[in-house]
Coordinates of C-alpha atoms and ligand atoms in Angstrom, one line a residue:
A1 CA 97.0 259.3 147.5
S2 CA 94.8 262.4 146.8
E3 CA 95.8 265.7 146.1
T4 CA 95.2 269.5 147.2
P5 CA 95.5 272.2 145.4
E6 CA 99.2 274.4 145.4
H7 CA 100.7 276.8 148.2
D8 CA 103.2 279.1 148.0
V9 CA 104.6 278.5 150.7
I10 CA 104.8 275.0 152.5
V11 CA 106.7 274.4 156.2
I12 CA 107.5 271.3 157.7
G13 CA 107.6 271.6 162.0
G14 CA 105.5 273.9 164.1
G15 CA 108.0 274.9 166.4
P16 CA 109.5 278.4 166.9
G17 CA 111.2 278.2 163.7
G18 CA 108.2 276.9 161.8
Y19 CA 105.6 278.3 162.9
V20 CA 106.7 282.1 163.3
A21 CA 107.6 281.5 159.5
A22 CA 104.1 280.3 158.6
I23 CA 103.2 283.2 160.4
K24 CA 104.8 285.5 158.6
A25 CA 104.5 284.1 155.6
A26 CA 100.4 283.9 155.4
Q27 CA 101.2 287.7 156.7
E28 CA 103.0 288.4 153.3
G29 CA 100.1 287.7 151.3
L30 CA 101.2 283.5 150.1
K31 CA 99.1 280.7 150.6
T32 CA 101.0 278.9 153.7
A33 CA 100.6 275.5 154.8
C34 CA 102.1 274.2 158.5
I35 CA 102.8 270.6 159.1
E36 CA 103.1 269.4 162.2
K37 CA 103.3 265.8 163.8
R38 CA 103.0 266.2 167.5
G39 CA 99.4 266.9 167.5
A40 CA 100.3 270.5 169.4
L41 CA 102.0 273.1 167.8
G42 CA 105.1 275.1 169.3
G43 CA 107.7 272.1 168.8
T44 CA 110.3 270.9 171.2
C45 CA 110.4 275.0 172.7
L46 CA 106.8 274.9 173.8
N47 CA 105.9 271.7 174.2
V48 CA 109.0 269.6 175.9
G49 CA 111.4 273.0 176.4
C50 CA 111.7 276.5 177.1
I51 CA 108.0 276.7 178.5
P52 CA 107.7 273.6 180.9
S53 CA 111.4 273.8 182.1
K54 CA 110.7 277.5 183.0
S55 CA 107.4 276.8 184.7
L56 CA 109.6 274.6 186.5
L57 CA 112.5 276.8 187.3
N58 CA 110.1 279.6 188.3
N59 CA 108.1 277.5 190.7
S60 CA 111.1 275.8 192.2
H61 CA 112.4 279.0 192.7
I62 CA 109.6 280.4 194.6
Y63 CA 109.7 276.6 196.7
H64 CA 113.2 276.7 197.6
Q65 CA 113.2 280.8 198.3
I66 CA 110.1 280.4 200.8
L67 CA 112.3 277.6 202.4
H68 CA 115.3 278.9 202.6
D69 CA 115.1 282.4 203.0
V70 CA 112.2 283.3 204.8
K71 CA 112.8 281.8 208.2
N72 CA 109.4 282.5 209.8
L73 CA 107.2 280.3 207.8
E74 CA 106.2 277.0 208.9
G75 CA 104.6 273.8 207.3
V76 CA 106.2 274.8 203.7
K77 CA 105.7 271.4 201.8
L78 CA 106.3 270.5 198.3
N79 CA 103.1 269.8 196.2
L80 CA 104.8 268.0 193.0
T81 CA 101.5 267.2 191.5
Q82 CA 100.6 270.8 191.0
M83 CA 103.7 272.7 190.1
M84 CA 103.2 269.5 186.9
K85 CA 99.7 271.1 186.6
A86 CA 100.6 274.4 186.3
K87 CA 103.8 273.9 183.8
E88 CA 100.8 271.5 181.8
T89 CA 98.6 274.9 182.1
S90 CA 101.0 277.0 180.7
V91 CA 102.2 274.5 178.0
S92 CA 98.4 274.2 176.6
G93 CA 97.3 277.8 177.0
L94 CA 100.3 278.7 175.1
T95 CA 99.7 276.1 172.2
K96 CA 96.3 276.8 171.3
G97 CA 97.5 280.2 171.0
I98 CA 99.6 279.4 168.4
E99 CA 96.4 277.6 166.9
Y100 CA 94.4 281.1 167.1
L101 CA 97.2 282.6 165.3
F102 CA 97.0 280.3 162.7
K103 CA 93.3 280.7 161.9
K104 CA 93.3 284.3 162.3
N105 CA 96.5 284.6 159.9
G106 CA 94.9 282.1 157.7
V107 CA 97.5 279.4 158.0
D108 CA 96.4 276.0 156.9
Y109 CA 97.5 273.6 160.4
I110 CA 98.0 270.1 158.3
K111 CA 98.7 267.6 161.5
G112 CA 100.8 264.7 160.5
T113 CA 104.0 263.6 159.2
G114 CA 105.7 265.5 156.4
T115 CA 108.2 263.5 154.0
L116 CA 109.6 265.3 150.7
T117 CA 108.7 262.9 147.9
G118 CA 109.6 265.3 144.8
E119 CA 110.9 269.3 144.7
N120 CA 107.7 270.6 145.0
E121 CA 105.9 267.7 146.3
I122 CA 105.6 266.7 150.2
K123 CA 103.2 263.2 151.4
V124 CA 101.6 263.8 154.7
N125 CA 101.1 260.9 156.8
P126 CA 97.7 262.0 158.8
L127 CA 98.2 261.5 162.4
D128 CA 95.1 260.5 163.0
G129 CA 95.9 257.7 160.6
G130 CA 93.6 258.8 157.6
E131 CA 94.9 258.0 153.9
A132 CA 98.0 260.1 152.8
Q133 CA 98.0 263.0 151.3
T134 CA 99.9 264.6 148.3
Y135 CA 100.7 268.4 148.5
R136 CA 102.1 270.7 146.4
A137 CA 104.3 274.0 147.1
K138 CA 106.0 276.6 145.3
N139 CA 108.4 277.1 148.1
I140 CA 109.2 274.6 151.1
I141 CA 110.4 275.7 154.3
I142 CA 112.3 272.7 156.3
A143 CA 112.3 273.5 160.2
T144 CA 112.3 269.7 162.3
G145 CA 114.2 270.8 165.1
S146 CA 116.6 268.6 167.1
E147 CA 116.6 265.8 169.9
A148 CA 118.6 265.1 172.5
T149 CA 121.9 263.1 171.4
P150 CA 121.7 259.7 173.6
F151 CA 124.8 258.0 175.1
P152 CA 125.9 255.4 173.9
G153 CA 125.1 252.0 176.3
L154 CA 122.7 253.8 178.1
E155 CA 119.1 253.4 177.2
I156 CA 116.8 255.7 177.8
D157 CA 113.3 255.3 179.3
E158 CA 112.6 258.8 180.1
K159 CA 111.0 257.9 183.9
R160 CA 114.9 256.6 185.5
V161 CA 117.3 257.2 182.6
V162 CA 116.2 260.5 180.9
T163 CA 116.3 263.3 178.3
S164 CA 115.5 266.3 179.4
T165 CA 112.0 265.5 178.2
G166 CA 112.0 262.7 181.1
A167 CA 113.4 265.2 183.6
I168 CA 110.5 267.7 183.4
A169 CA 107.9 265.1 184.1
L170 CA 109.2 263.3 186.6
T171 CA 106.3 262.0 189.6
E172 CA 108.4 262.0 192.3
V173 CA 111.7 264.0 193.8
P174 CA 114.8 261.7 193.2
K175 CA 116.9 261.3 196.4
K176 CA 120.0 261.4 194.2
M177 CA 120.5 262.7 190.6
I178 CA 123.6 262.3 188.2
V179 CA 123.3 264.6 185.5
I180 CA 125.5 263.9 182.5
G181 CA 126.9 266.8 180.1
G182 CA 126.8 270.3 182.6
G183 CA 125.9 272.6 179.9
I184 CA 122.4 274.7 179.9
I185 CA 120.2 271.7 180.3
G186 CA 122.3 270.1 182.5
L187 CA 122.3 272.9 184.7
E188 CA 118.6 274.5 184.3
M189 CA 117.3 271.3 185.1
G190 CA 119.6 270.1 187.6
S191 CA 118.3 272.8 189.4
V192 CA 115.0 272.9 189.3
W193 CA 115.4 268.9 191.2
S194 CA 118.1 270.2 193.6
R195 CA 115.7 272.8 194.9
L196 CA 113.2 270.1 195.3
G197 CA 115.3 268.1 197.4
A198 CA 117.4 266.1 195.1
E199 CA 121.3 265.3 195.8
V200 CA 122.4 266.4 192.5
T201 CA 126.3 265.9 191.1
V202 CA 126.4 266.8 187.2
V203 CA 129.4 264.7 185.7
E204 CA 131.2 267.4 182.5
Y205 CA 134.0 266.2 180.4
L206 CA 135.4 269.2 180.0
G207 CA 137.1 271.4 182.5
A208 CA 134.4 274.2 182.9
I209 CA 130.1 274.1 183.3
G210 CA 128.3 276.1 180.7
G211 CA 128.8 274.5 177.9
P212 CA 130.1 276.0 174.9
G213 CA 130.1 279.7 174.4
M214 CA 130.2 280.8 178.1
D215 CA 132.7 283.1 179.1
A216 CA 135.4 281.2 181.5
D217 CA 135.2 283.8 184.1
M218 CA 131.2 283.5 184.5
A219 CA 131.3 280.1 184.1
K220 CA 133.4 280.4 187.2
T221 CA 131.2 282.5 188.9
M222 CA 128.0 280.1 188.0
Q223 CA 129.6 277.1 189.4
K224 CA 130.7 278.5 192.9
I225 CA 127.1 280.1 193.3
L226 CA 125.0 276.9 192.2
S227 CA 127.8 274.7 194.3
K228 CA 126.8 276.8 197.3
Q229 CA 123.0 276.0 196.5
G230 CA 123.8 272.4 196.9
M231 CA 124.5 270.8 193.6
K232 CA 128.0 269.0 193.0
F233 CA 130.1 268.8 190.0
K234 CA 132.5 266.6 188.5
L235 CA 134.4 268.1 186.0
N236 CA 137.0 267.0 183.3
T237 CA 135.6 263.6 183.7
K238 CA 134.1 261.1 181.8
V239 CA 131.3 259.0 181.8
L240 CA 132.1 255.3 180.9
G241 CA 129.0 253.9 181.1
G242 CA 126.3 252.5 183.6
D243 CA 124.5 250.0 184.8
V244 CA 120.5 250.4 185.5
N245 CA 119.8 247.8 188.3
A246 CA 116.5 247.2 189.8
D247 CA 117.4 249.3 193.0
D248 CA 119.7 252.0 191.9
I249 CA 121.6 253.2 188.8
K250 CA 125.7 252.7 188.5
I251 CA 127.6 255.1 186.5
K252 CA 130.9 254.4 186.1
I253 CA 133.4 257.4 185.9
E254 CA 136.8 258.2 185.2
A255 CA 139.2 261.7 184.9
A256 CA 139.3 262.8 180.9
K257 CA 142.8 262.3 181.1
G258 CA 142.3 258.7 182.3
G259 CA 143.1 257.3 185.5
K260 CA 141.6 255.4 188.5
E261 CA 137.6 254.4 187.9
E262 CA 134.9 255.6 190.3
Q263 CA 131.3 254.6 190.9
L264 CA 128.5 257.1 191.4
D265 CA 124.8 255.9 192.2
A266 CA 121.9 257.7 191.5
D267 CA 118.0 256.9 191.2
V268 CA 117.8 259.1 188.0
V269 CA 120.6 259.9 185.5
L270 CA 119.7 263.1 183.3
V271 CA 121.7 262.9 180.0
A272 CA 122.2 266.6 178.8
I273 CA 125.0 266.3 176.3
G274 CA 123.6 268.1 173.9
R275 CA 120.9 268.0 170.6
R276 CA 121.4 266.8 167.3
P277 CA 119.2 267.6 164.4
Y278 CA 116.2 265.5 163.9
T279 CA 115.6 264.8 159.9
S280 CA 114.4 261.1 160.5
G281 CA 111.1 260.4 157.9
L282 CA 111.9 263.9 156.1
G283 CA 113.0 262.1 153.1
L284 CA 115.5 264.3 152.1
E285 CA 117.3 261.1 150.4
N286 CA 114.4 261.3 148.2
V287 CA 115.5 264.5 146.4
G288 CA 119.1 264.4 147.3
I289 CA 119.5 267.2 149.9
E290 CA 122.9 266.5 152.1
T291 CA 123.2 267.0 155.5
D292 CA 126.8 267.8 157.1
E293 CA 128.9 265.3 159.4
R294 CA 126.8 266.3 162.5
G295 CA 123.4 265.7 160.7
R296 CA 123.1 269.4 160.0
I297 CA 121.2 270.3 156.6
V298 CA 123.7 272.2 154.3
I299 CA 122.1 275.6 153.3
D300 CA 123.9 278.4 151.7
Q301 CA 123.5 282.1 153.7
E302 CA 119.8 282.5 152.6
Y303 CA 119.0 279.3 153.6
R304 CA 118.6 277.5 150.5
T305 CA 119.4 273.7 150.0
K306 CA 121.1 273.1 146.5
I307 CA 117.4 272.9 145.3
P308 CA 116.6 276.8 145.7
H309 CA 113.4 277.0 146.4
I310 CA 113.6 274.4 150.0
R311 CA 115.0 276.5 152.7
V312 CA 116.1 275.5 156.2
I313 CA 115.8 277.3 159.3
G314 CA 116.2 276.6 163.3
D315 CA 118.0 274.0 165.2
V316 CA 118.0 271.4 162.3
T317 CA 120.7 273.5 160.1
F318 CA 124.1 275.6 161.4
G319 CA 124.3 277.9 164.4
A320 CA 123.1 278.4 167.9
M321 CA 119.8 275.7 169.1
L322 CA 117.8 278.3 170.4
A323 CA 114.3 278.9 170.0
H324 CA 114.8 283.1 169.2
K325 CA 117.5 282.3 166.3
A326 CA 114.9 279.7 165.1
E327 CA 112.8 282.7 164.9
E328 CA 114.6 285.1 163.2
E329 CA 115.7 282.6 160.3
G330 CA 112.1 282.1 160.2
I331 CA 111.4 285.6 159.2
A332 CA 114.5 286.1 157.4
A333 CA 113.6 282.8 155.0
V334 CA 110.2 284.1 154.3
E335 CA 111.6 287.7 153.4
Y336 CA 114.1 286.1 151.1
I337 CA 111.1 284.2 149.5
S338 CA 108.5 287.1 149.6
K339 CA 111.5 290.1 148.9
G340 CA 114.6 288.5 147.8
H341 CA 116.3 289.8 151.2
G342 CA 116.2 288.8 154.9
H343 CA 118.2 289.8 158.1
V344 CA 119.9 288.0 161.0
N345 CA 123.0 289.8 162.9
Y346 CA 124.6 286.2 164.0
G347 CA 126.9 288.3 166.4
A348 CA 123.8 289.4 168.3
I349 CA 121.8 286.4 169.2
P350 CA 122.2 286.5 173.1
S351 CA 121.7 283.4 175.1
V352 CA 120.4 282.8 178.7
M353 CA 120.5 280.1 181.3
Y354 CA 117.5 280.1 183.6
T355 CA 119.2 278.9 186.8
H356 CA 119.1 281.6 189.8
P357 CA 120.7 283.9 189.5
E358 CA 120.3 283.9 186.0
A359 CA 123.2 283.8 183.1
A360 CA 123.1 286.1 180.3
W361 CA 125.6 287.0 177.6
V362 CA 125.7 288.5 173.7
G363 CA 128.7 289.1 171.4
Q364 CA 132.2 287.6 172.1
T365 CA 133.5 286.2 175.3
E366 CA 136.9 287.4 176.6
Q367 CA 138.9 284.3 176.0
E368 CA 137.4 284.9 171.6
V369 CA 138.3 288.6 172.2
K370 CA 141.6 287.2 173.5
A371 CA 142.5 284.6 170.9
T372 CA 142.4 287.4 167.9
G373 CA 145.1 289.4 169.8
K374 CA 142.8 292.8 169.6
P375 CA 143.6 294.6 173.0
Y376 CA 140.7 295.4 174.5
N377 CA 139.1 297.0 178.0
I378 CA 136.9 295.2 180.7
G379 CA 134.5 296.8 183.1
S380 CA 132.8 295.4 185.8
F381 CA 130.3 295.9 188.8
P382 CA 128.9 293.3 191.2
F383 CA 125.4 292.9 192.1
S384 CA 126.6 293.6 196.0
A385 CA 127.2 296.9 195.3
N386 CA 124.1 297.2 193.8
S387 CA 121.4 299.5 195.9
R388 CA 118.5 297.2 194.6
A389 CA 119.9 294.1 194.8
K390 CA 120.4 294.8 198.0
T391 CA 117.1 295.8 199.2
N392 CA 116.0 292.4 197.2
L393 CA 118.9 290.2 198.9
D394 CA 119.5 289.0 195.9
T395 CA 123.3 290.1 194.9
E396 CA 124.8 287.0 193.7
G397 CA 127.2 287.8 190.2
M398 CA 128.1 291.1 188.4
V399 CA 127.7 292.4 184.4
K400 CA 131.1 292.3 182.7
F401 CA 131.7 294.8 179.7
I402 CA 134.1 293.6 177.4
T403 CA 135.2 296.4 174.5
D404 CA 137.6 297.6 172.0
K405 CA 140.5 299.1 173.5
E406 CA 140.7 301.8 170.7
T407 CA 137.4 302.4 169.9
D408 CA 135.3 301.6 172.9
R409 CA 133.3 299.7 170.9
I410 CA 131.4 297.0 172.6
L411 CA 132.6 293.6 172.1
G412 CA 131.0 291.2 174.4
I413 CA 128.4 291.4 177.4
H414 CA 128.4 288.9 180.4
I415 CA 125.7 288.8 183.4
I416 CA 124.9 286.4 186.1
G417 CA 122.4 288.1 188.3
P418 CA 119.1 288.9 188.9
N419 CA 116.7 288.8 185.8
A420 CA 119.8 289.3 183.9
G421 CA 117.8 287.3 180.8
E422 CA 115.6 290.6 180.7
M423 CA 118.6 293.0 181.5
I424 CA 121.2 291.3 178.2
A425 CA 118.4 293.0 175.7
E426 CA 120.0 296.2 176.1
G427 CA 123.2 294.3 176.0
V428 CA 121.7 293.3 172.5
L429 CA 120.3 296.5 171.4
A430 CA 123.7 298.1 171.9
L431 CA 125.8 295.8 170.1
E432 CA 123.2 295.6 167.2
Y433 CA 123.4 300.0 167.3
G434 CA 127.4 299.7 167.5
A435 CA 127.0 301.3 170.8
S436 CA 130.6 302.0 172.7
S437 CA 130.5 301.1 176.5
E438 CA 130.5 305.2 177.1
D439 CA 127.3 305.5 175.3
I440 CA 125.9 303.1 177.6
G441 CA 127.7 304.9 180.2
R442 CA 126.4 308.4 179.6
T443 CA 123.0 307.4 179.2
S444 CA 120.3 307.3 182.4
H445 CA 119.1 304.4 184.3
A446 CA 116.4 304.8 186.8
H447 CA 117.2 304.3 190.5
P448 CA 116.9 301.7 192.4
T449 CA 116.8 299.4 189.5
L450 CA 119.5 296.3 188.7
S451 CA 120.2 298.0 185.5
E452 CA 122.4 300.5 187.2
A453 CA 124.9 297.8 187.0
F454 CA 124.8 297.6 184.0
K455 CA 125.7 301.3 183.9
E456 CA 128.3 301.3 186.0
A457 CA 129.8 297.9 184.8
A458 CA 130.0 300.2 181.4
M459 CA 131.1 302.9 183.2
A460 CA 134.0 300.6 184.6
A461 CA 135.3 299.7 181.0
Y462 CA 136.1 303.1 179.8
S463 CA 136.3 305.1 183.4
K464 CA 135.4 304.1 186.2
P465 CA 132.2 303.3 188.4
I466 CA 130.9 305.4 190.9
H467 CA 129.5 303.0 193.7
A468 CA 132.4 300.4 193.8
Ligands
FAD501 P1 111.7 271.9 167.4 O1 111.5 273.2 168.0 O2 112.2 271.0 167.4 O3 110.5 272.0 166.1 C1 110.5 271.1 165.2 C2 109.2 270.6 164.9 O4 109.0 269.6 163.9 C3 108.8 269.3 166.4 O5 107.8 269.6 166.7 C4 108.3 267.7 165.4 O6 107.4 267.3 165.8 C5 108.3 268.8 163.6 N1 108.5 267.4 162.9 C6 109.5 266.9 162.7 N2 110.0 266.4 161.5 C7 108.5 266.4 161.1 C8 107.9 265.9 160.1 N3 108.8 265.1 159.2 N4 107.0 266.1 159.9 C9 106.0 267.1 160.7 N5 106.6 267.5 161.6 C10 107.9 267.5 161.8 N6 115.8 277.5 173.4 C11 115.5 278.8 174.1 O7 115.8 279.8 173.5 N7 115.3 279.4 175.3 C12 115.4 278.6 175.9 O8 115.2 278.6 177.2 C13 114.9 277.2 175.9 N8 114.9 275.9 176.5 C14 115.5 274.6 176.0 C15 115.3 274.0 177.1 C16 114.6 272.6 177.3 C17 114.6 271.2 177.9 C18 115.2 272.0 175.6 C19 115.8 270.6 175.0 C20 115.7 273.6 174.7 C21 115.5 274.1 175.1 N9 115.9 275.5 174.3 C22 115.4 276.7 174.7 C23 115.9 275.1 172.8 C24 114.9 275.3 171.6 O9 113.5 274.2 172.0 C25 115.0 275.1 170.3 O10 116.2 275.9 169.8 C26 114.0 275.3 169.6 O11 112.5 274.4 170.1 C27 114.3 275.5 167.6 O12 113.3 274.9 167.2 P2 112.5 274.6 165.9 O13 111.5 275.3 165.1 O14 114.1 274.2 165.2 O15 112.6 273.3 166.0
NAI502 P1 125.3 272.1 176.1 O1 126.2 272.2 174.2 O2 124.7 273.0 176.4 O3 126.3 271.0 177.1 C1 126.4 270.0 176.8 C2 127.6 269.7 177.6 O4 127.8 268.0 178.0 C3 128.8 270.6 177.1 O5 129.0 270.9 178.8 C4 129.7 269.2 177.0 O6 130.8 269.3 177.4 C5 129.1 268.3 177.9 N1 129.5 266.8 177.0 C6 129.4 266.3 176.2 N2 129.7 265.0 176.3 C7 129.7 264.6 177.0 C8 130.0 263.8 177.5 N3 129.9 261.8 177.1 N4 130.2 263.3 179.3 C9 130.1 264.4 179.8 N5 129.7 265.4 179.6 C10 129.7 265.7 178.3 O7 123.5 271.0 175.7 P2 122.6 270.5 176.5 O8 123.0 271.1 177.8 O9 122.3 269.2 175.9 O10 121.6 271.8 175.7 C11 121.3 271.3 174.2 C12 121.1 272.7 173.6 O11 119.5 273.3 173.8 C13 121.9 274.0 174.2 O12 122.7 274.0 173.6 C14 121.3 275.0 174.1 O13 121.2 275.6 172.8 C15 119.1 274.4 174.4 N6 118.9 275.0 175.5 C16 118.6 276.3 175.8 C17 118.1 276.5 176.7 C18 118.1 277.7 177.1 O14 118.4 279.0 175.9 N7 117.9 278.7 178.3 C19 118.0 275.8 177.8 C20 118.1 274.3 177.2 C21 118.4 273.6 176.3

């Protein structure tokens, strides 16, 4: 293997965590490289996650809305090939955008698989199959992300038994789809195919949908809304296994507590039971870096492994598996390197589920606040009483504030409603600033906007709303 000049920082992985870290490091004046093995920048999020799924969610929503809500249109037909092309156009435009940003900031983009071979040394097997190269770096940032957790006994072929990667690339609308796992991927991808005409049944082990972290009230409301849209739910239900036959797939289920076995059939099964850290081929064992029982690379508060100049960010370590969380960590990890201090407020990372309506939340759920024993207030306001939502004929959902009863400080905000993902930004800022519900209630919100529902829910927490 030949050797190259030393870098200040080498980032392994070009996803939202890694590419942001690389750009930030270059902006800080550090000689930086980013190693990525998939042949495109942007990681899971841009290539097979956030971006393609949101393209399909947006277009399937428009199709569904035209078909069901606009009554006087005839001859509306689905063009799935076109929908997939639109998705690919968004993805390729954005990956090229990151390549451009790398060039603009002077980040060396190394295409290949990086393996740690020493505390300051990475061997790269190039994508094009050329000779392996050895790179040396003063600092290394690992950002290798995550992969879908497989379901034991159900082999993924990404055509009929799929993870989200296959689910964003189906070539026909399945007649029947079973989704194993009622978390965010299950509900987003289940929504896409349900809107396009599939009969979707979600099988969830727990008693609520939405995955870990969703407020119980919100999960119940969301389930009602999605059920009305045609999705079916089997909660408290365990999948025992499945048989993939030539004509269909049979999935055996039973009540989580045990009971009578039942069988469901489908032509496509989506496995969406969570994601796990990805470290295969990374060579952690060569340098003695540890992972925990869930495969997450162990780090301290400054993202350092036990080799202090090797730091880790994003899905491959602790915390929420979200693109914006990985990005924040990318910037903070670089600032630790360049300035000696960095900052991420883990109490104010928003979550958004891009169904229709969207669900979005930040801070604590009501069940978490209740568990602390601290007295609290709830203020909520329904979109059915909001003038803009009524004008848009889009009135499902509500805004819910949870505040400290003594101080009125906001503890959590939970929204189900049109554009909840945009609206939650105001809540995140409020939490960052340590705001009270009265701070929001006394802030002027333009009329007629959906955000008036946000203000009125805040008013409901410390006083009374006007319009409900
Ligand atoms: P990744 O994006 O996984 O990037 C890691 C990269 O490292 C990969 O490109 C991989 O090829 C590369 N790599 C791994 N090992 C090596 C190696 N040894 N050498 C070189 N390269 C390597 N999050 C949101 O916030 N919003 C959403 O709407 C959203 N939607 C999602 C939808 C789906 C279907 C999925 C699956 C995920 C979604 N996520 C969403 C989660 C989001 O994609 C992840 O949280 C995010 O991508 C994590 O970023 P990361 O940089 O840690 O890792
Ligand atoms: P998830 O953790 O959100 O949900 C998995 C669900 O599967 C949980 O409800 C869990 O109880 C259930 N489950 C686990 N094992 C099961 C079993 N054997 N049988 C039935 N149900 C089972 O994971 P998901 O949906 O796979 O998504 C992975 C991650 O990707 C998310 O946690 C999120 O961080 C990220 N993501 C974020 C999105 C967003 O921000 N909009 C969109 C998609 C993914």
